[in-house]
mmCIF file of C-alpha atoms and ligand atoms in Angstrom:
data_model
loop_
_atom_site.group_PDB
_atom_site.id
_atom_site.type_symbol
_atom_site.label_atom_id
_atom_site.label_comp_id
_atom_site.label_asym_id
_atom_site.label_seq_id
_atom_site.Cartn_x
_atom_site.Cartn_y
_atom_site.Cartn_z
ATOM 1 C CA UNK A 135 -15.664 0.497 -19.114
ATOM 2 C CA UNK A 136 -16.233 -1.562 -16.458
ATOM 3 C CA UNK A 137 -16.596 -4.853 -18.487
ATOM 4 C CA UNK A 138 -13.112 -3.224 -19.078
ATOM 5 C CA UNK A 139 -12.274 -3.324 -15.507
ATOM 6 C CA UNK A 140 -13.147 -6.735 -15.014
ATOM 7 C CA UNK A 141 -11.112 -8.186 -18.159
ATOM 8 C CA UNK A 142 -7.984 -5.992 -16.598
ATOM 9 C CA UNK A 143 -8.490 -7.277 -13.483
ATOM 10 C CA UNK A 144 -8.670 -11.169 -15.031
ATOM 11 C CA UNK A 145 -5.414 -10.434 -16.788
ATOM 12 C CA UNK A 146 -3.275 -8.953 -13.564
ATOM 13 C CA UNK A 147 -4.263 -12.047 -11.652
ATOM 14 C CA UNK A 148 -3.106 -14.239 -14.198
ATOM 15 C CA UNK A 149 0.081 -12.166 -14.386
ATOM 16 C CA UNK A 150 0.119 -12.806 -10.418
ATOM 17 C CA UNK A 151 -0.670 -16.514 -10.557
ATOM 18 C CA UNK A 152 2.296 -16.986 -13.044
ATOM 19 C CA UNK A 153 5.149 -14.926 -11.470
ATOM 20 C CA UNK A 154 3.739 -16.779 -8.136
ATOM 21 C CA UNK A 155 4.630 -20.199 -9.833
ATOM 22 C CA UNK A 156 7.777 -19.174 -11.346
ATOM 23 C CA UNK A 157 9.119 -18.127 -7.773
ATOM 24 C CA UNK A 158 7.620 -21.168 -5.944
ATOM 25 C CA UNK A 159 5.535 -19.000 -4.190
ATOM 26 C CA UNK A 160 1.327 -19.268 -2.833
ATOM 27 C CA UNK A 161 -0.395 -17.361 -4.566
ATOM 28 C CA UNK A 162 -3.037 -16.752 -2.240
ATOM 29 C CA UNK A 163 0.264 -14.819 -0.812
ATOM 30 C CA UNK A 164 0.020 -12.146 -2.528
ATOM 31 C CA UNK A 165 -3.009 -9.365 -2.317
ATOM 32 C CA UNK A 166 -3.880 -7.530 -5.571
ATOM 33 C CA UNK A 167 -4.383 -3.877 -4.108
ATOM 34 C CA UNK A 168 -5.878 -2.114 -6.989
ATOM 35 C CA UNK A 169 -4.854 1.840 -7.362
ATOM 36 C CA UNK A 170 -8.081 4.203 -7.997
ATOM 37 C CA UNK A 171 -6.862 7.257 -8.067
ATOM 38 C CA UNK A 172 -8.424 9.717 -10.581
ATOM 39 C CA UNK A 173 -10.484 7.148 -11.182
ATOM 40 C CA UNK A 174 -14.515 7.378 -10.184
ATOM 41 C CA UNK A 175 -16.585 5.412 -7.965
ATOM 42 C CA UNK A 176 -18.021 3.621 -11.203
ATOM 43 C CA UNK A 177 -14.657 2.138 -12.158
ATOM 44 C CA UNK A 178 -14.094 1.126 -8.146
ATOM 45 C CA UNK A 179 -17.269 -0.411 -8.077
ATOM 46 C CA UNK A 180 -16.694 -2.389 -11.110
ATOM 47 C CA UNK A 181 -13.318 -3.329 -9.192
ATOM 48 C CA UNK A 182 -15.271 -4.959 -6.195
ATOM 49 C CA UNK A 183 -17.612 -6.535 -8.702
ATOM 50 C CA UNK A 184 -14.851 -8.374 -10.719
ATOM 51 C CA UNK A 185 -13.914 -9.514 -6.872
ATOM 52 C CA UNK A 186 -11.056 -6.993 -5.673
ATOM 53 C CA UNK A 187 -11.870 -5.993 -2.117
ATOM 54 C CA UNK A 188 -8.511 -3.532 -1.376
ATOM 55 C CA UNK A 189 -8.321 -0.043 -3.198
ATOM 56 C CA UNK A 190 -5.277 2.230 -2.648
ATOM 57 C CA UNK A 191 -6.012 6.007 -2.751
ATOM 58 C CA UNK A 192 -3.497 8.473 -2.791
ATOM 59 C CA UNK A 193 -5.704 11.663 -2.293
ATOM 60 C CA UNK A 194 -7.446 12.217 1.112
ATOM 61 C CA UNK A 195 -10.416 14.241 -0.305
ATOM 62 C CA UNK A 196 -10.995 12.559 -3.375
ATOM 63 C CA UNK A 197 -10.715 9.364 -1.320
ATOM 64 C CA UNK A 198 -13.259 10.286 1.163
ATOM 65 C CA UNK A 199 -15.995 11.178 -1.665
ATOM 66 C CA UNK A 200 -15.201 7.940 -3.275
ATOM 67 C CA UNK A 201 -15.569 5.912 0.296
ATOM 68 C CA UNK A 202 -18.970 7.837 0.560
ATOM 69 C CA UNK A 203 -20.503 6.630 -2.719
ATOM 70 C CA UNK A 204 -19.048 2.595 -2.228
ATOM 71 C CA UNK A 205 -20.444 2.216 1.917
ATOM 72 C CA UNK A 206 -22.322 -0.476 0.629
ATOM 73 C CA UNK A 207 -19.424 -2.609 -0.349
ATOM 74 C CA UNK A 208 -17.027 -4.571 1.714
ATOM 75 C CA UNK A 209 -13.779 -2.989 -0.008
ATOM 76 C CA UNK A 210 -10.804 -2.320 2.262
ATOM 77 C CA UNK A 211 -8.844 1.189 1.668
ATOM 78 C CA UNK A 212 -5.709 1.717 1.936
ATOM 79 C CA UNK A 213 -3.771 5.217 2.089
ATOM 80 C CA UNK A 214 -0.624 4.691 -0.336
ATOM 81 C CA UNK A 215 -0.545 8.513 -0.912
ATOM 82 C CA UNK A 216 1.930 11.031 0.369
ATOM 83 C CA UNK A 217 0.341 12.095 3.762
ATOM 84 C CA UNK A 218 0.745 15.760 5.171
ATOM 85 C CA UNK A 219 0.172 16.394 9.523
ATOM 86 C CA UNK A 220 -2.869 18.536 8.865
ATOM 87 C CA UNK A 221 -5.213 15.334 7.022
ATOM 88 C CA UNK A 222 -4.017 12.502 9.286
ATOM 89 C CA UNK A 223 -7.719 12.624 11.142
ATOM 90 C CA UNK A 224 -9.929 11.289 8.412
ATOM 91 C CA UNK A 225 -7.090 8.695 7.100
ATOM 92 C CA UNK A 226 -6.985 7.712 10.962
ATOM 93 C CA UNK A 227 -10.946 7.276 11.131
ATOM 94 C CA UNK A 228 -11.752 5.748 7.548
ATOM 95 C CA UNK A 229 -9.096 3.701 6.148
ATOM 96 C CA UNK A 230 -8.032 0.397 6.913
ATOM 97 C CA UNK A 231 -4.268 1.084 5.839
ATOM 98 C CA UNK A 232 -1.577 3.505 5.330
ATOM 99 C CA UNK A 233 1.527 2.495 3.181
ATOM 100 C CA UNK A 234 3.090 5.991 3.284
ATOM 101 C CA UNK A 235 4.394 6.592 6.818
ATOM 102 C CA UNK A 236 7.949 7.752 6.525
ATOM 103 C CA UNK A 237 8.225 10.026 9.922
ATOM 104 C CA UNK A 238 7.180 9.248 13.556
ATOM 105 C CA UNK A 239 5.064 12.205 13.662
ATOM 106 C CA UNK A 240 2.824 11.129 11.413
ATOM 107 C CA UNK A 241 2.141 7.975 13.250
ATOM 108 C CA UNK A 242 2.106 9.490 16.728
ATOM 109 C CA UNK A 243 -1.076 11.342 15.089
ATOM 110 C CA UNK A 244 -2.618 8.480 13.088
ATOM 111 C CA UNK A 245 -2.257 6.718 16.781
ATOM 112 C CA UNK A 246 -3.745 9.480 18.384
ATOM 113 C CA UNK A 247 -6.701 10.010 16.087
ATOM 114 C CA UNK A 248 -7.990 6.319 15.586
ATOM 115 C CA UNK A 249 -10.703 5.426 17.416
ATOM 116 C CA UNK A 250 -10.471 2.799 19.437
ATOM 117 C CA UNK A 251 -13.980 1.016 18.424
ATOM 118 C CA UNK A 252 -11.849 0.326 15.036
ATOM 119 C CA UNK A 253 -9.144 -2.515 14.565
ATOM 120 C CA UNK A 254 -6.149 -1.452 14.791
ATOM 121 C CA UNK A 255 -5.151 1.176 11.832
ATOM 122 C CA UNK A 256 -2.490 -1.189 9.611
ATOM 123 C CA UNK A 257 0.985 0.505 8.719
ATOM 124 C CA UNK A 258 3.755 0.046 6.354
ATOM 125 C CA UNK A 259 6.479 2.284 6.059
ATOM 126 C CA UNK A 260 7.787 3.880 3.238
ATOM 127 C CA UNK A 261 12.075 3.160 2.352
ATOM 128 C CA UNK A 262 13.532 5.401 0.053
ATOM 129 C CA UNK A 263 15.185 2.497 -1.777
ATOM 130 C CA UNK A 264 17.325 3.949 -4.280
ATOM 131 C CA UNK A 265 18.135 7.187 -2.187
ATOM 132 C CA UNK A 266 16.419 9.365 -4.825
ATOM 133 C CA UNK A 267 16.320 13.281 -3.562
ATOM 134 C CA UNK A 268 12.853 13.762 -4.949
ATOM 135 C CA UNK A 269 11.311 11.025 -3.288
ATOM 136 C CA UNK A 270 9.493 10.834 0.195
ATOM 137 C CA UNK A 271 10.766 7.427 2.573
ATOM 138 C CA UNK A 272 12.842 6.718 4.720
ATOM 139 C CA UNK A 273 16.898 5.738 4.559
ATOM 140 C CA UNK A 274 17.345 2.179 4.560
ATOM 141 C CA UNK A 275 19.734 2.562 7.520
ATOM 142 C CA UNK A 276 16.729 4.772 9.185
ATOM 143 C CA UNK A 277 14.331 2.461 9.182
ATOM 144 C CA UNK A 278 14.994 0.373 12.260
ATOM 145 C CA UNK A 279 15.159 3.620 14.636
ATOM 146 C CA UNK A 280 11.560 4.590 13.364
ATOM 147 C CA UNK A 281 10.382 1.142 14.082
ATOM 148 C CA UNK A 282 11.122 1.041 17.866
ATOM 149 C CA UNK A 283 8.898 3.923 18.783
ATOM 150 C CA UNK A 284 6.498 2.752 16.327
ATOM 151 C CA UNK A 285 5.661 -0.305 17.566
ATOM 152 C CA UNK A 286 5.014 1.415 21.416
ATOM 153 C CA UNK A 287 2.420 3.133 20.022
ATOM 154 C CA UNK A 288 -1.150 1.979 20.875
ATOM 155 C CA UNK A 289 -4.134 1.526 17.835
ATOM 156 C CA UNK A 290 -1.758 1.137 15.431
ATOM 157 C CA UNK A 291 -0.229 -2.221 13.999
ATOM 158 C CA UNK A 292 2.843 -2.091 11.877
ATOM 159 C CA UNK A 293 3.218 -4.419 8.798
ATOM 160 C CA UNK A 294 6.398 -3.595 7.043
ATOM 161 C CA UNK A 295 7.819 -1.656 4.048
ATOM 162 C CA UNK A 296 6.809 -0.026 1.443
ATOM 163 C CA UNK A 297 8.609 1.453 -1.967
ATOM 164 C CA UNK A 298 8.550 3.164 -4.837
ATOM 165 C CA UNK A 299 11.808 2.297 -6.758
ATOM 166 C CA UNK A 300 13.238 3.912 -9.926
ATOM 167 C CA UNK A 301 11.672 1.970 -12.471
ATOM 168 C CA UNK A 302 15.063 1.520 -14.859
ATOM 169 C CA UNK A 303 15.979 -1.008 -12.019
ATOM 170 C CA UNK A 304 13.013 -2.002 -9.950
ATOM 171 C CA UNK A 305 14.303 -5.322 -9.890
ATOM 172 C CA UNK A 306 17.742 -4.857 -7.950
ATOM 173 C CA UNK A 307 15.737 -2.415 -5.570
ATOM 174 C CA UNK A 308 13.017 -4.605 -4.409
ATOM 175 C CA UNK A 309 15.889 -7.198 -3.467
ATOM 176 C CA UNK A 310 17.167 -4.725 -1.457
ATOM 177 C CA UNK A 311 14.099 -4.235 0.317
ATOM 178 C CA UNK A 312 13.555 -7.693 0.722
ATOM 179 C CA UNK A 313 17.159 -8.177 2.846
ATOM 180 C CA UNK A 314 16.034 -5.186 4.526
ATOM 181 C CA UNK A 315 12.398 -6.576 6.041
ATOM 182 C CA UNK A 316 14.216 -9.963 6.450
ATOM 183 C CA UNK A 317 16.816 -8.330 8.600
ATOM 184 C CA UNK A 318 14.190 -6.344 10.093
ATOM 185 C CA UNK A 319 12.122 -9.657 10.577
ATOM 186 C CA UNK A 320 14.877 -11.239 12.736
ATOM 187 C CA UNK A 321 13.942 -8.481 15.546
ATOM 188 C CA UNK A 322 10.295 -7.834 14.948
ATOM 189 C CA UNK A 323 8.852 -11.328 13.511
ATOM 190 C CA UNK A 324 5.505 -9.716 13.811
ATOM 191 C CA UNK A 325 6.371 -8.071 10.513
ATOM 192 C CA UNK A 326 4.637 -9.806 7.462
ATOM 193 C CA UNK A 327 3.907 -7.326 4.430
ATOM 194 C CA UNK A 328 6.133 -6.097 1.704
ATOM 195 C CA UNK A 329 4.387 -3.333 -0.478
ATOM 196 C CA UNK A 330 5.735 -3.291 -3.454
ATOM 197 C CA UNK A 331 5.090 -3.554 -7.095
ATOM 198 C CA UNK A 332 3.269 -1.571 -9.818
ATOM 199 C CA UNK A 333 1.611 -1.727 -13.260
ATOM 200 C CA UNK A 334 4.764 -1.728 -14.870
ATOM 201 C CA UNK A 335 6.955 -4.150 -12.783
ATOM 202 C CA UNK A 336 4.519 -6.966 -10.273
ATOM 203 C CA UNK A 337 6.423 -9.691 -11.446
ATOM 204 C CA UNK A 338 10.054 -8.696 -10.239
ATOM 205 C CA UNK A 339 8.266 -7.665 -7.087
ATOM 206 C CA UNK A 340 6.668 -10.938 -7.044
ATOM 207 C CA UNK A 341 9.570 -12.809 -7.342
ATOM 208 C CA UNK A 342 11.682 -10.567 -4.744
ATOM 209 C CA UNK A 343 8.958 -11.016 -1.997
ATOM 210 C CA UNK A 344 5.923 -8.688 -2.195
ATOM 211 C CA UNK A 345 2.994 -9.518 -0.600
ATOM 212 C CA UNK A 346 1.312 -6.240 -1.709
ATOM 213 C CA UNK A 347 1.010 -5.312 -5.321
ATOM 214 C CA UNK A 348 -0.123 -1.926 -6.290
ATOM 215 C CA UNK A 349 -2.115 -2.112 -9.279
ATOM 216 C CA UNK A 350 -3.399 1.063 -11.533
ATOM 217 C CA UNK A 351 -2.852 1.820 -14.878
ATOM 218 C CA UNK A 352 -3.317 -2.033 -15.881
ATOM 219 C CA UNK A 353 -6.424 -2.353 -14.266
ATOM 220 C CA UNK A 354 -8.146 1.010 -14.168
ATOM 221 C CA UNK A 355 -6.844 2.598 -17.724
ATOM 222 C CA UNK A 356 -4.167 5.700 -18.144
ATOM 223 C CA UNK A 357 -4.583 8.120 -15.738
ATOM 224 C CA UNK A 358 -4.874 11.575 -17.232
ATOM 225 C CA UNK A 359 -1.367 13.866 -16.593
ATOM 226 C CA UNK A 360 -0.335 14.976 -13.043
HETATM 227 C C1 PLP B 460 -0.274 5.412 -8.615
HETATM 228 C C2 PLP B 460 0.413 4.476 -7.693
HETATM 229 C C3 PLP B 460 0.467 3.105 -7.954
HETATM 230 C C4 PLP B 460 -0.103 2.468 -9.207
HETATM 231 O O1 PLP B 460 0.775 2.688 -10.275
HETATM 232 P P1 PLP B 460 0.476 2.061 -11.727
HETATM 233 O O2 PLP B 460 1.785 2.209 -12.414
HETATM 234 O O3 PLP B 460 -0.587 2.900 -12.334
HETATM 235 O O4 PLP B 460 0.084 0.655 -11.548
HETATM 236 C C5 PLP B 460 1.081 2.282 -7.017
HETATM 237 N N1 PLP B 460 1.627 2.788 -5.900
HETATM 238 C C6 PLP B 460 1.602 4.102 -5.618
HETATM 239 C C7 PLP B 460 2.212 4.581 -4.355
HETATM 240 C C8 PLP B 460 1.009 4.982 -6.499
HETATM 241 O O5 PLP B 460 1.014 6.295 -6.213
#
């Protein structure tokens, strides 16, 4: 499996260098962030051995085991997961990122809760693009009010958006994130990430912007059924 891994991982950066030169874009732009979830720390480890340094984890406790087993790495975690009040503390104190902030509460705790001795905790917030009932994210129209108090807050440093899209038309709904973080960009500059992108669609993401893609099932395998 993890000669696996590595061959996955080879193929997704090709698939990144190519939709990079198609849109004109760097491709030192764009950061593979490579999804482990239900995956073990013997497929994460083959990850940062094939080179990938960021791993998205969507599970706090199964996150924290797999941290545990890979200290002697360099890799860079990122929360991408849904995140609940009562498990903000260890996200605060042992992740580098969290893509899923979609209220202010949540980040008045994550602020709260990291240390200070760490660099700032890096956030993105999460748009509910296609205004899907189901899904967790903000309003488009919502976002700019959650920014103001966000950016007050102290050991935090926001980044910029996040989404999940409907995949029938991923394409028209990254756009539509991308005029919303440029708009958003004309009154916070500081702004620089779109997260954005999956498995099934990193080159319309590509082209629309991101400068995140999250990467699972194409790297790691087929994750069993939720
Ligand atoms: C699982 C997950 C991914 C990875 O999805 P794949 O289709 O397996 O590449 C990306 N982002 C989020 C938020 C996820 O939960």
């Amino acid at each position: 499996m993890p000669s696996d891994v590595a061959l996955n991982i080879a193929k997704v950066r090709e698939r990144i260098r190519r939709a990079c030169a198609l849109a004109g874009r760097d491709e030192n732009e764009v950061l593979l962030l490579a999804v482990g979830k239900t995956h073990g720390p013997a497929a994460i480890r083959a990850a940062a051995a094939a080179g990938v340094v960021d791993i998205g984890e969507n599970y706090v406790q199964e996150a924290l085991a797999k941290i545990d087993a890979l200290t002697d790495t360099p890799l860079i975690w990122h929360f991408i997961g849904p995140l609940q009040s009562n498990k903000t503390r260890p996200v605060a104190e042992r992740f580098a990122w969290v893509h899923g902030v979609d209220r202010l509460k949540i980040a008045e705790r994550l602020a709260q809760q990291r240390p200070p001795s760490l660099p700032p905790l890096n956030l993105c917030l999460q748009v509910n693009i296609d205004g899907e009932a189901s899904k967790s994210g903000v309003e488009p129209g919502a976002v700019a009010a959650l920014i103001e108090p966000i950016v007050a807050l102290p050991n935090l440093r926001l980044r910029g958006l996040m989404a999940i899209p409907e995949p029938a038309n991923s394409a028209a709904s990254f756009a539509r994130l991308r005029a919303l973080f440029d708009d958003l960009r004309t009154r916070w500059p500081q702004l620089d990430t779109l997260s954005m992108g999956m498995s099934a669609d990193l080159e319309a993401a590509v082209a629309a912007g991101a400068t995140i893609v999250r990467i699972g099932t194409d790297i790691f395998g087929a994750r069993p059924p939720a």
